[in-house]
GROMACS .gro file of C-alpha atoms in nm:
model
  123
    1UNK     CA    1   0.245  -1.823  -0.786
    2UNK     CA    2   0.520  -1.918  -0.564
    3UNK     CA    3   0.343  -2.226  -0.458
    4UNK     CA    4   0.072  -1.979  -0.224
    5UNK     CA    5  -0.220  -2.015  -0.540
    6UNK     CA    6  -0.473  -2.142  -0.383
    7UNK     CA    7  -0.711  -2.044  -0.626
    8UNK     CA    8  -0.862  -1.783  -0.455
    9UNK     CA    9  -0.664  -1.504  -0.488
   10UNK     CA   10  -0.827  -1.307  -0.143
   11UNK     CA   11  -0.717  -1.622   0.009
   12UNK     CA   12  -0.398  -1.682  -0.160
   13UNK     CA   13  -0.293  -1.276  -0.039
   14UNK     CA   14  -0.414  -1.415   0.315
   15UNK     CA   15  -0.196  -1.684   0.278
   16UNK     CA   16   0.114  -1.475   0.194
   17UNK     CA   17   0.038  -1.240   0.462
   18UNK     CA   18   0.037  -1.516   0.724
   19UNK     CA   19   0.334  -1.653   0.610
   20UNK     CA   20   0.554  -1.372   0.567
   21UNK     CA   21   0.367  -1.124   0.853
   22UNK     CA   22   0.481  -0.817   0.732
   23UNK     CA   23   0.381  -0.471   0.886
   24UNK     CA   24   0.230  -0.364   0.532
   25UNK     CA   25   0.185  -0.602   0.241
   26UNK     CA   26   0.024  -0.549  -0.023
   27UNK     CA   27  -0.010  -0.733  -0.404
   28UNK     CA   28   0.163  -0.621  -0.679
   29UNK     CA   29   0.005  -0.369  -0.907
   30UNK     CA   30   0.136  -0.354  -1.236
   31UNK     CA   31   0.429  -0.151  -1.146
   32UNK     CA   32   0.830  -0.259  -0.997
   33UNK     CA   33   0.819  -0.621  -1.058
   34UNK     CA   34   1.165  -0.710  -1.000
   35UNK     CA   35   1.310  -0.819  -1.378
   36UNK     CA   36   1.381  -1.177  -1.193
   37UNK     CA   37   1.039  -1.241  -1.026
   38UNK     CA   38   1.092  -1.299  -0.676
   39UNK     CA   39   0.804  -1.390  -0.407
   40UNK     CA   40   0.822  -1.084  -0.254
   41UNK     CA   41   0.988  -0.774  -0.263
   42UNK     CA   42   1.038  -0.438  -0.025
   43UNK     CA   43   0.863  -0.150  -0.152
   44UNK     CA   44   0.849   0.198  -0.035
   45UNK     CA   45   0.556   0.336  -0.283
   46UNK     CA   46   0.239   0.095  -0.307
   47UNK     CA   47  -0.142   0.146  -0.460
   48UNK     CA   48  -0.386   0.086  -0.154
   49UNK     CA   49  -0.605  -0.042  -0.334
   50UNK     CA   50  -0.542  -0.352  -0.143
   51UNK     CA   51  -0.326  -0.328   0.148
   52UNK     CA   52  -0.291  -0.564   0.454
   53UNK     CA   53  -0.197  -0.432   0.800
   54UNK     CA   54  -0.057  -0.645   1.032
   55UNK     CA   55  -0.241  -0.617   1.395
   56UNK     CA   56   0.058  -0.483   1.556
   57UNK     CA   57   0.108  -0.188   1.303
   58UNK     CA   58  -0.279  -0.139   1.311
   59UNK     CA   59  -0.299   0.126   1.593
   60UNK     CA   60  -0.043   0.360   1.375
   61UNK     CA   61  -0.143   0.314   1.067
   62UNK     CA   62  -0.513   0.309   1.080
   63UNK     CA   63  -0.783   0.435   0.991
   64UNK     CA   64  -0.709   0.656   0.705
   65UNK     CA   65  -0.690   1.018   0.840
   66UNK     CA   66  -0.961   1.223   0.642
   67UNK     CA   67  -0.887   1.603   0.707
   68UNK     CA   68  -0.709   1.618   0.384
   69UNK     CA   69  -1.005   1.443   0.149
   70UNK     CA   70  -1.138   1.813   0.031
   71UNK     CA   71  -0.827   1.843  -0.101
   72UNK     CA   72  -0.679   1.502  -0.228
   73UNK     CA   73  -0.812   1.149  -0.177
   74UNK     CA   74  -0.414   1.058  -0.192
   75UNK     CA   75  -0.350   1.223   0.069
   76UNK     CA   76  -0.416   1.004   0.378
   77UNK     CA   77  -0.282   0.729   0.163
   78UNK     CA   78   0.045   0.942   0.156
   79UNK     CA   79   0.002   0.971   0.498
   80UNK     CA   80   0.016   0.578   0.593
   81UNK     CA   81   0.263   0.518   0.317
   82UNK     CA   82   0.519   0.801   0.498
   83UNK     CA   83   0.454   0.617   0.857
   84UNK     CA   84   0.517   0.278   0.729
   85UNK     CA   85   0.825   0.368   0.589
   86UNK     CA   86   0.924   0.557   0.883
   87UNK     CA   87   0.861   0.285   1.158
   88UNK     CA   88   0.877  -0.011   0.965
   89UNK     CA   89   1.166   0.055   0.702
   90UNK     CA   90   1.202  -0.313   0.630
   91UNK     CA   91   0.845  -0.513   0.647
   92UNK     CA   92   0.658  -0.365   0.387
   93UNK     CA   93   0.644  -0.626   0.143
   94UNK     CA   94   0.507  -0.653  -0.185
   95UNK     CA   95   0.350  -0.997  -0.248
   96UNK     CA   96   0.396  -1.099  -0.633
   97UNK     CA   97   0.171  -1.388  -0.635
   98UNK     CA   98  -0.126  -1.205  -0.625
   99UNK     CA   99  -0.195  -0.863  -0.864
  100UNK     CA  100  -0.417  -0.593  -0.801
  101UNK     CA  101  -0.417  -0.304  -1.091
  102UNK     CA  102  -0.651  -0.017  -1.041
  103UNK     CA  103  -0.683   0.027  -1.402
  104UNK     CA  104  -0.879   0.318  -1.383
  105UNK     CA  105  -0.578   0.521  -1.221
  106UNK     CA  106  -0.561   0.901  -1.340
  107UNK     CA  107  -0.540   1.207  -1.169
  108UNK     CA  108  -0.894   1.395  -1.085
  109UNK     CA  109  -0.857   1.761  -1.222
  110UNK     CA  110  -1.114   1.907  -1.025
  111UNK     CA  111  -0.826   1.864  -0.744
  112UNK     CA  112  -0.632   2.123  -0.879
  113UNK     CA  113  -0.255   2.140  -0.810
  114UNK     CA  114  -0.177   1.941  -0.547
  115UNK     CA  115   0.026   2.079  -0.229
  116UNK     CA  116   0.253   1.773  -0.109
  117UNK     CA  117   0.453   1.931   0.113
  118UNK     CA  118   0.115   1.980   0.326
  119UNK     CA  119   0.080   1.629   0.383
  120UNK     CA  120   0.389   1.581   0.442
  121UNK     CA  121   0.434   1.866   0.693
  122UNK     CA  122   0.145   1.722   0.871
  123UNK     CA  123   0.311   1.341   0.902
   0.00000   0.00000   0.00000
């Protein structure tokens, strides 16, 4: 827990967010934990399943744009995940005291084939 367990672990999350302030952070999810655990660690890719924005990167990054949900719910995550990496290349921080797995990940078929290079046109 990196000494942040507070016992909580909304609160311990808080409690990494306030002292590390990144632009993004966001817990660990199952996936790229470093093979020597470290308290945090830059990520370009995260699940937003539970994501903190800092209030200066708020006005960018939020809300989630919805003109793409007909066609893919990933796609206004997509959409923040491009931005933060474009303006702020080194505070988006992956918080390994806390986990958050969305174990009910899969793709939805009924989306069909899905056109990336859309989104990413669009950003």
């Amino acid at each position: 827990d990196f000494g942040f367990n507070t016992g909580d672990p909304y609160r311990t999350f808080e409690r990494q967010l306030l002292a590390w302030e990144p632009a993004v952070g966001f817990p660990f999810n199952g996936y790229s934990l470093p093979d020597t655990p470290t308290e945090v660690a830059a990520s370009c890719w995260w699940d937003h399943l539970m994501v903190g924005v800092h209030r200066d990167a708020l006005e960018g990054l939020l809300p989630y744009w919805t003109g793409f949900d007909s066609e893919s719910w990933w796609f206004p995550q997509r959409a923040v995940t491009v931005l933060a990496s474009a303006w702020y290349p080194h505070h988006r921080l992956q918080l390994n005291s806390v986990a958050a797995m969305n174990t009910q990940h899969r793709w939805n078929p009924a989306m069909g084939d899905v056109d990336w290079a859309r989104v990413n046109a669009w950003v």
